[in-house]
CSV table of C-alpha atoms and ligand atoms in Angstrom, one decimal:
chain,number,residue,atom,x,y,z
A,1,UNK,CA,92.0,98.1,132.7
A,2,UNK,CA,89.1,96.3,130.5
A,3,UNK,CA,90.5,94.2,127.7
A,4,UNK,CA,87.7,93.6,124.9
A,5,UNK,CA,87.1,89.9,123.9
A,6,UNK,CA,88.3,90.9,120.5
A,7,UNK,CA,91.9,92.1,121.3
A,8,UNK,CA,94.6,89.5,122.9
A,9,UNK,CA,98.0,90.9,124.0
A,10,UNK,CA,100.5,88.3,123.0
A,11,UNK,CA,102.5,87.3,126.0
A,12,UNK,CA,106.0,85.7,124.3
A,13,UNK,CA,109.3,86.0,125.9
A,14,UNK,CA,110.9,86.6,122.7
A,15,UNK,CA,108.3,89.3,121.9
A,16,UNK,CA,109.3,91.3,124.9
A,17,UNK,CA,112.8,90.8,124.2
A,18,UNK,CA,112.6,92.3,120.4
A,19,UNK,CA,109.9,94.9,121.9
A,20,UNK,CA,112.9,96.1,124.2
A,21,UNK,CA,115.1,96.7,121.2
A,22,UNK,CA,112.5,97.8,119.1
A,23,UNK,CA,111.6,100.7,121.7
A,24,UNK,CA,115.3,101.8,122.3
A,25,UNK,CA,116.3,104.8,120.6
A,26,UNK,CA,119.6,103.7,120.1
A,27,UNK,CA,118.5,101.0,117.6
A,28,UNK,CA,119.5,102.1,113.8
A,29,UNK,CA,117.1,101.4,110.8
A,30,UNK,CA,118.5,98.4,109.7
A,31,UNK,CA,118.0,96.6,112.7
A,32,UNK,CA,114.8,98.1,113.6
A,33,UNK,CA,113.4,97.1,110.2
A,34,UNK,CA,114.9,93.3,111.1
A,35,UNK,CA,113.4,93.2,114.6
A,36,UNK,CA,110.5,94.2,113.2
A,37,UNK,CA,110.3,91.4,110.5
A,38,UNK,CA,110.8,89.0,113.4
A,39,UNK,CA,108.1,90.6,115.8
A,40,UNK,CA,105.9,90.3,113.0
A,41,UNK,CA,106.7,86.9,112.8
A,42,UNK,CA,105.8,85.9,116.0
A,43,UNK,CA,103.0,87.9,116.2
A,44,UNK,CA,101.6,86.2,112.7
A,45,UNK,CA,102.4,83.0,114.0
A,46,UNK,CA,99.6,83.1,116.7
A,47,UNK,CA,97.4,85.3,114.4
A,48,UNK,CA,96.8,82.8,112.2
A,49,UNK,CA,96.7,79.8,114.4
A,50,UNK,CA,92.8,79.4,113.6
A,51,UNK,CA,93.0,80.3,109.8
A,52,UNK,CA,90.5,78.0,108.3
A,53,UNK,CA,91.7,74.6,107.0
A,54,UNK,CA,91.0,72.0,104.2
A,55,UNK,CA,91.6,68.6,104.4
A,56,UNK,CA,93.9,67.2,101.4
A,57,UNK,CA,95.4,64.0,100.2
A,58,UNK,CA,99.3,63.9,99.5
A,59,UNK,CA,101.6,60.8,98.6
A,60,UNK,CA,104.3,60.5,101.0
A,61,UNK,CA,107.4,58.0,99.4
A,62,UNK,CA,105.7,55.3,101.9
A,63,UNK,CA,101.9,55.9,101.6
A,64,UNK,CA,99.1,58.2,101.3
A,65,UNK,CA,98.4,61.1,104.1
A,66,UNK,CA,95.6,62.9,104.8
A,67,UNK,CA,96.7,66.7,105.6
A,68,UNK,CA,95.4,69.4,105.9
A,69,UNK,CA,96.3,73.2,103.9
A,70,UNK,CA,95.4,76.7,104.3
A,71,UNK,CA,93.8,77.9,101.2
A,72,UNK,CA,97.0,80.4,101.0
A,73,UNK,CA,95.9,82.3,97.7
A,74,UNK,CA,92.6,83.8,99.9
A,75,UNK,CA,94.9,85.2,102.1
A,76,UNK,CA,95.6,88.7,101.7
A,77,UNK,CA,98.2,91.0,103.8
A,78,UNK,CA,97.0,94.5,104.1
A,79,UNK,CA,99.8,96.8,105.2
A,80,UNK,CA,98.6,100.1,105.9
A,81,UNK,CA,101.6,102.4,104.3
A,82,UNK,CA,103.9,102.8,105.1
A,83,UNK,CA,105.1,101.3,108.4
A,84,UNK,CA,102.8,98.2,107.7
A,85,UNK,CA,105.3,97.4,104.5
A,86,UNK,CA,107.8,96.3,107.0
A,87,UNK,CA,105.5,94.0,108.4
A,88,UNK,CA,104.3,92.6,105.4
A,89,UNK,CA,107.9,91.2,104.7
A,90,UNK,CA,107.3,89.5,108.2
A,91,UNK,CA,104.5,87.9,107.3
A,92,UNK,CA,105.2,86.7,103.7
A,93,UNK,CA,108.0,84.6,105.4
A,94,UNK,CA,104.8,82.7,107.2
A,95,UNK,CA,102.8,82.9,104.5
A,96,UNK,CA,104.9,83.3,100.9
A,97,UNK,CA,102.2,82.8,98.5
A,98,UNK,CA,99.9,85.2,100.3
A,99,UNK,CA,98.2,88.3,98.0
A,100,UNK,CA,99.5,91.6,99.4
A,101,UNK,CA,96.8,94.7,99.1
A,102,UNK,CA,98.5,97.7,99.7
A,103,UNK,CA,96.3,100.6,101.6
A,104,UNK,CA,97.7,104.5,101.4
A,105,UNK,CA,96.4,106.0,104.7
A,106,UNK,CA,98.3,109.0,106.4
A,107,UNK,CA,96.8,111.1,109.3
A,108,UNK,CA,96.6,114.3,108.6
A,109,UNK,CA,98.8,116.1,110.8
A,110,UNK,CA,96.7,118.6,112.1
A,111,UNK,CA,93.0,116.9,112.6
A,112,UNK,CA,94.7,113.6,113.5
A,113,UNK,CA,92.2,112.1,110.8
A,114,UNK,CA,93.0,109.7,108.3
A,115,UNK,CA,93.2,110.3,104.8
A,116,UNK,CA,93.2,107.7,102.0
A,117,UNK,CA,95.7,108.6,99.4
A,118,UNK,CA,95.9,104.7,97.5
A,119,UNK,CA,93.6,101.4,98.2
A,120,UNK,CA,94.7,98.5,96.0
A,121,UNK,CA,93.0,95.2,97.0
A,122,UNK,CA,92.5,91.8,95.3
A,123,UNK,CA,88.7,91.4,93.8
A,124,UNK,CA,86.6,89.0,95.4
A,125,UNK,CA,86.7,90.2,98.9
A,126,UNK,CA,83.9,88.3,100.1
A,127,UNK,CA,86.1,85.0,99.9
A,128,UNK,CA,89.2,86.0,101.1
A,129,UNK,CA,90.6,86.5,104.7
A,130,UNK,CA,92.2,90.0,105.4
A,131,UNK,CA,95.4,90.5,107.7
A,132,UNK,CA,96.0,94.3,108.1
A,133,UNK,CA,99.3,95.3,109.3
A,134,UNK,CA,100.2,98.6,111.1
A,135,UNK,CA,102.9,98.4,113.7
A,136,UNK,CA,100.9,101.4,116.1
A,137,UNK,CA,97.5,101.0,116.9
A,138,UNK,CA,97.5,104.7,118.4
A,139,UNK,CA,94.1,106.6,117.4
A,140,UNK,CA,92.5,103.5,115.6
A,141,UNK,CA,91.6,106.1,113.2
A,142,UNK,CA,93.4,104.7,110.1
A,143,UNK,CA,92.7,101.0,110.8
A,144,UNK,CA,89.2,101.6,111.7
A,145,UNK,CA,89.2,103.5,108.4
A,146,UNK,CA,90.8,100.4,106.3
A,147,UNK,CA,88.4,98.0,108.2
A,148,UNK,CA,85.8,100.0,106.9
A,149,UNK,CA,86.5,100.2,103.8
A,150,UNK,CA,87.5,96.1,103.5
A,151,UNK,CA,83.6,95.4,104.9
A,152,UNK,CA,82.4,97.9,102.5
A,153,UNK,CA,83.8,95.6,99.6
A,154,UNK,CA,82.4,92.7,101.6
A,155,UNK,CA,85.2,91.2,103.4
A,156,UNK,CA,84.2,89.4,106.5
A,157,UNK,CA,87.1,87.6,107.3
A,158,UNK,CA,89.5,90.1,108.8
A,159,UNK,CA,92.0,90.4,111.7
A,160,UNK,CA,94.7,92.7,112.7
A,161,UNK,CA,98.3,92.4,113.8
A,162,UNK,CA,100.0,95.7,115.4
A,163,UNK,CA,103.1,95.6,117.0
A,164,UNK,CA,102.3,98.1,120.3
A,165,UNK,CA,99.0,99.5,120.7
A,166,UNK,CA,97.4,102.4,122.9
A,167,UNK,CA,94.6,102.2,125.3
A,168,UNK,CA,92.6,104.6,123.4
A,169,UNK,CA,93.3,102.8,120.0
A,170,UNK,CA,92.0,99.4,121.9
A,171,UNK,CA,88.8,100.7,122.9
A,172,UNK,CA,87.8,102.9,119.8
A,173,UNK,CA,88.7,100.2,117.2
A,174,UNK,CA,87.1,97.2,119.3
A,175,UNK,CA,84.0,99.0,119.7
A,176,UNK,CA,83.8,99.9,116.0
A,177,UNK,CA,84.6,96.5,115.2
A,178,UNK,CA,83.4,93.9,117.5
A,179,UNK,CA,83.8,91.0,115.2
A,180,UNK,CA,87.7,92.0,114.2
A,181,UNK,CA,90.0,90.5,116.1
A,182,UNK,CA,93.7,92.6,117.1
A,183,UNK,CA,96.5,90.6,117.7
A,184,UNK,CA,99.5,93.0,119.4
A,185,UNK,CA,102.6,92.6,121.0
A,186,UNK,CA,102.1,95.4,123.9
A,187,UNK,CA,99.5,97.8,125.1
A,188,UNK,CA,101.1,101.1,126.4
A,189,UNK,CA,100.3,103.5,128.6
A,190,UNK,CA,98.6,106.4,126.9
A,191,UNK,CA,98.9,109.1,123.8
A,192,UNK,CA,100.4,111.9,124.3
A,193,UNK,CA,99.3,115.2,123.1
A,194,UNK,CA,100.8,114.5,119.3
A,195,UNK,CA,98.6,111.1,119.4
A,196,UNK,CA,102.1,109.3,119.8
A,197,UNK,CA,102.0,106.1,121.8
A,198,UNK,CA,103.6,106.5,125.5
A,199,UNK,CA,106.3,105.0,126.2
A,200,UNK,CA,105.7,103.5,122.4
A,201,UNK,CA,108.7,103.5,120.0
A,202,UNK,CA,108.6,107.4,118.5
A,203,UNK,CA,107.7,107.5,114.7
A,204,UNK,CA,107.6,104.1,113.4
A,205,UNK,CA,107.9,104.9,109.6
A,206,UNK,CA,110.6,107.7,110.7
A,207,UNK,CA,112.8,104.8,112.2
A,208,UNK,CA,112.2,102.2,109.7
A,209,UNK,CA,113.0,104.4,106.8
A,210,UNK,CA,115.4,106.8,108.3
A,211,UNK,CA,113.5,109.8,107.3
A,212,UNK,CA,113.5,111.7,110.9
B,1,URA,N1,102.3,106.2,114.6
B,1,URA,C1,103.7,106.4,115.4
B,1,URA,O1,104.4,105.9,114.2
B,1,URA,N2,103.9,106.2,116.3
B,1,URA,C2,103.0,106.4,117.1
B,1,URA,O2,103.4,106.2,118.7
B,1,URA,C3,101.9,106.6,117.0
B,1,URA,C4,101.2,106.4,115.5
């Protein structure tokens, strides 16, 4: 399979381990949520490694030190509700002072097209770095529409973190947004006729919140 340049599957022993538990249908909601948070932290560690840095100076107890800092107030986490919310918790453990902009997009069960019911993003999109969070990159429709909306606001620094991706979503997203990098924990086999990722983990929102 051809993997686009802006798509990265993060190969890490702990991510493999946690994905095994996340996929297991016998894993209950509490543990599932904790694992999603932990997997997001591992993916987020890699996804944020090239955030821009600013030079600064601090006083250590000994002397002056030149340090580098991330402009955390310019980082905006964008969880796509509802399943993305659990990923925001993981990212906030890494970047506690990041802003959080929530996007409510859901798939229409018949058309499978994204429907936008909530969109609350901090102003001055041009100076922010947006980290879009959605555990499942399935058809790609929802996350493509979210990135479209962010770009409409002037955003040009956007990256996405997904726990599991399907080849169909990867292709659709990477063709539409070649300038936006996607970090994922796994690239699965395919989508089934109901647009679920196979083997996947089932419905992420239902498993997170016990609504199945
Ligand atoms: N959303 C989910 O929660 N699961 C899938 O497999 C695809 C989309």
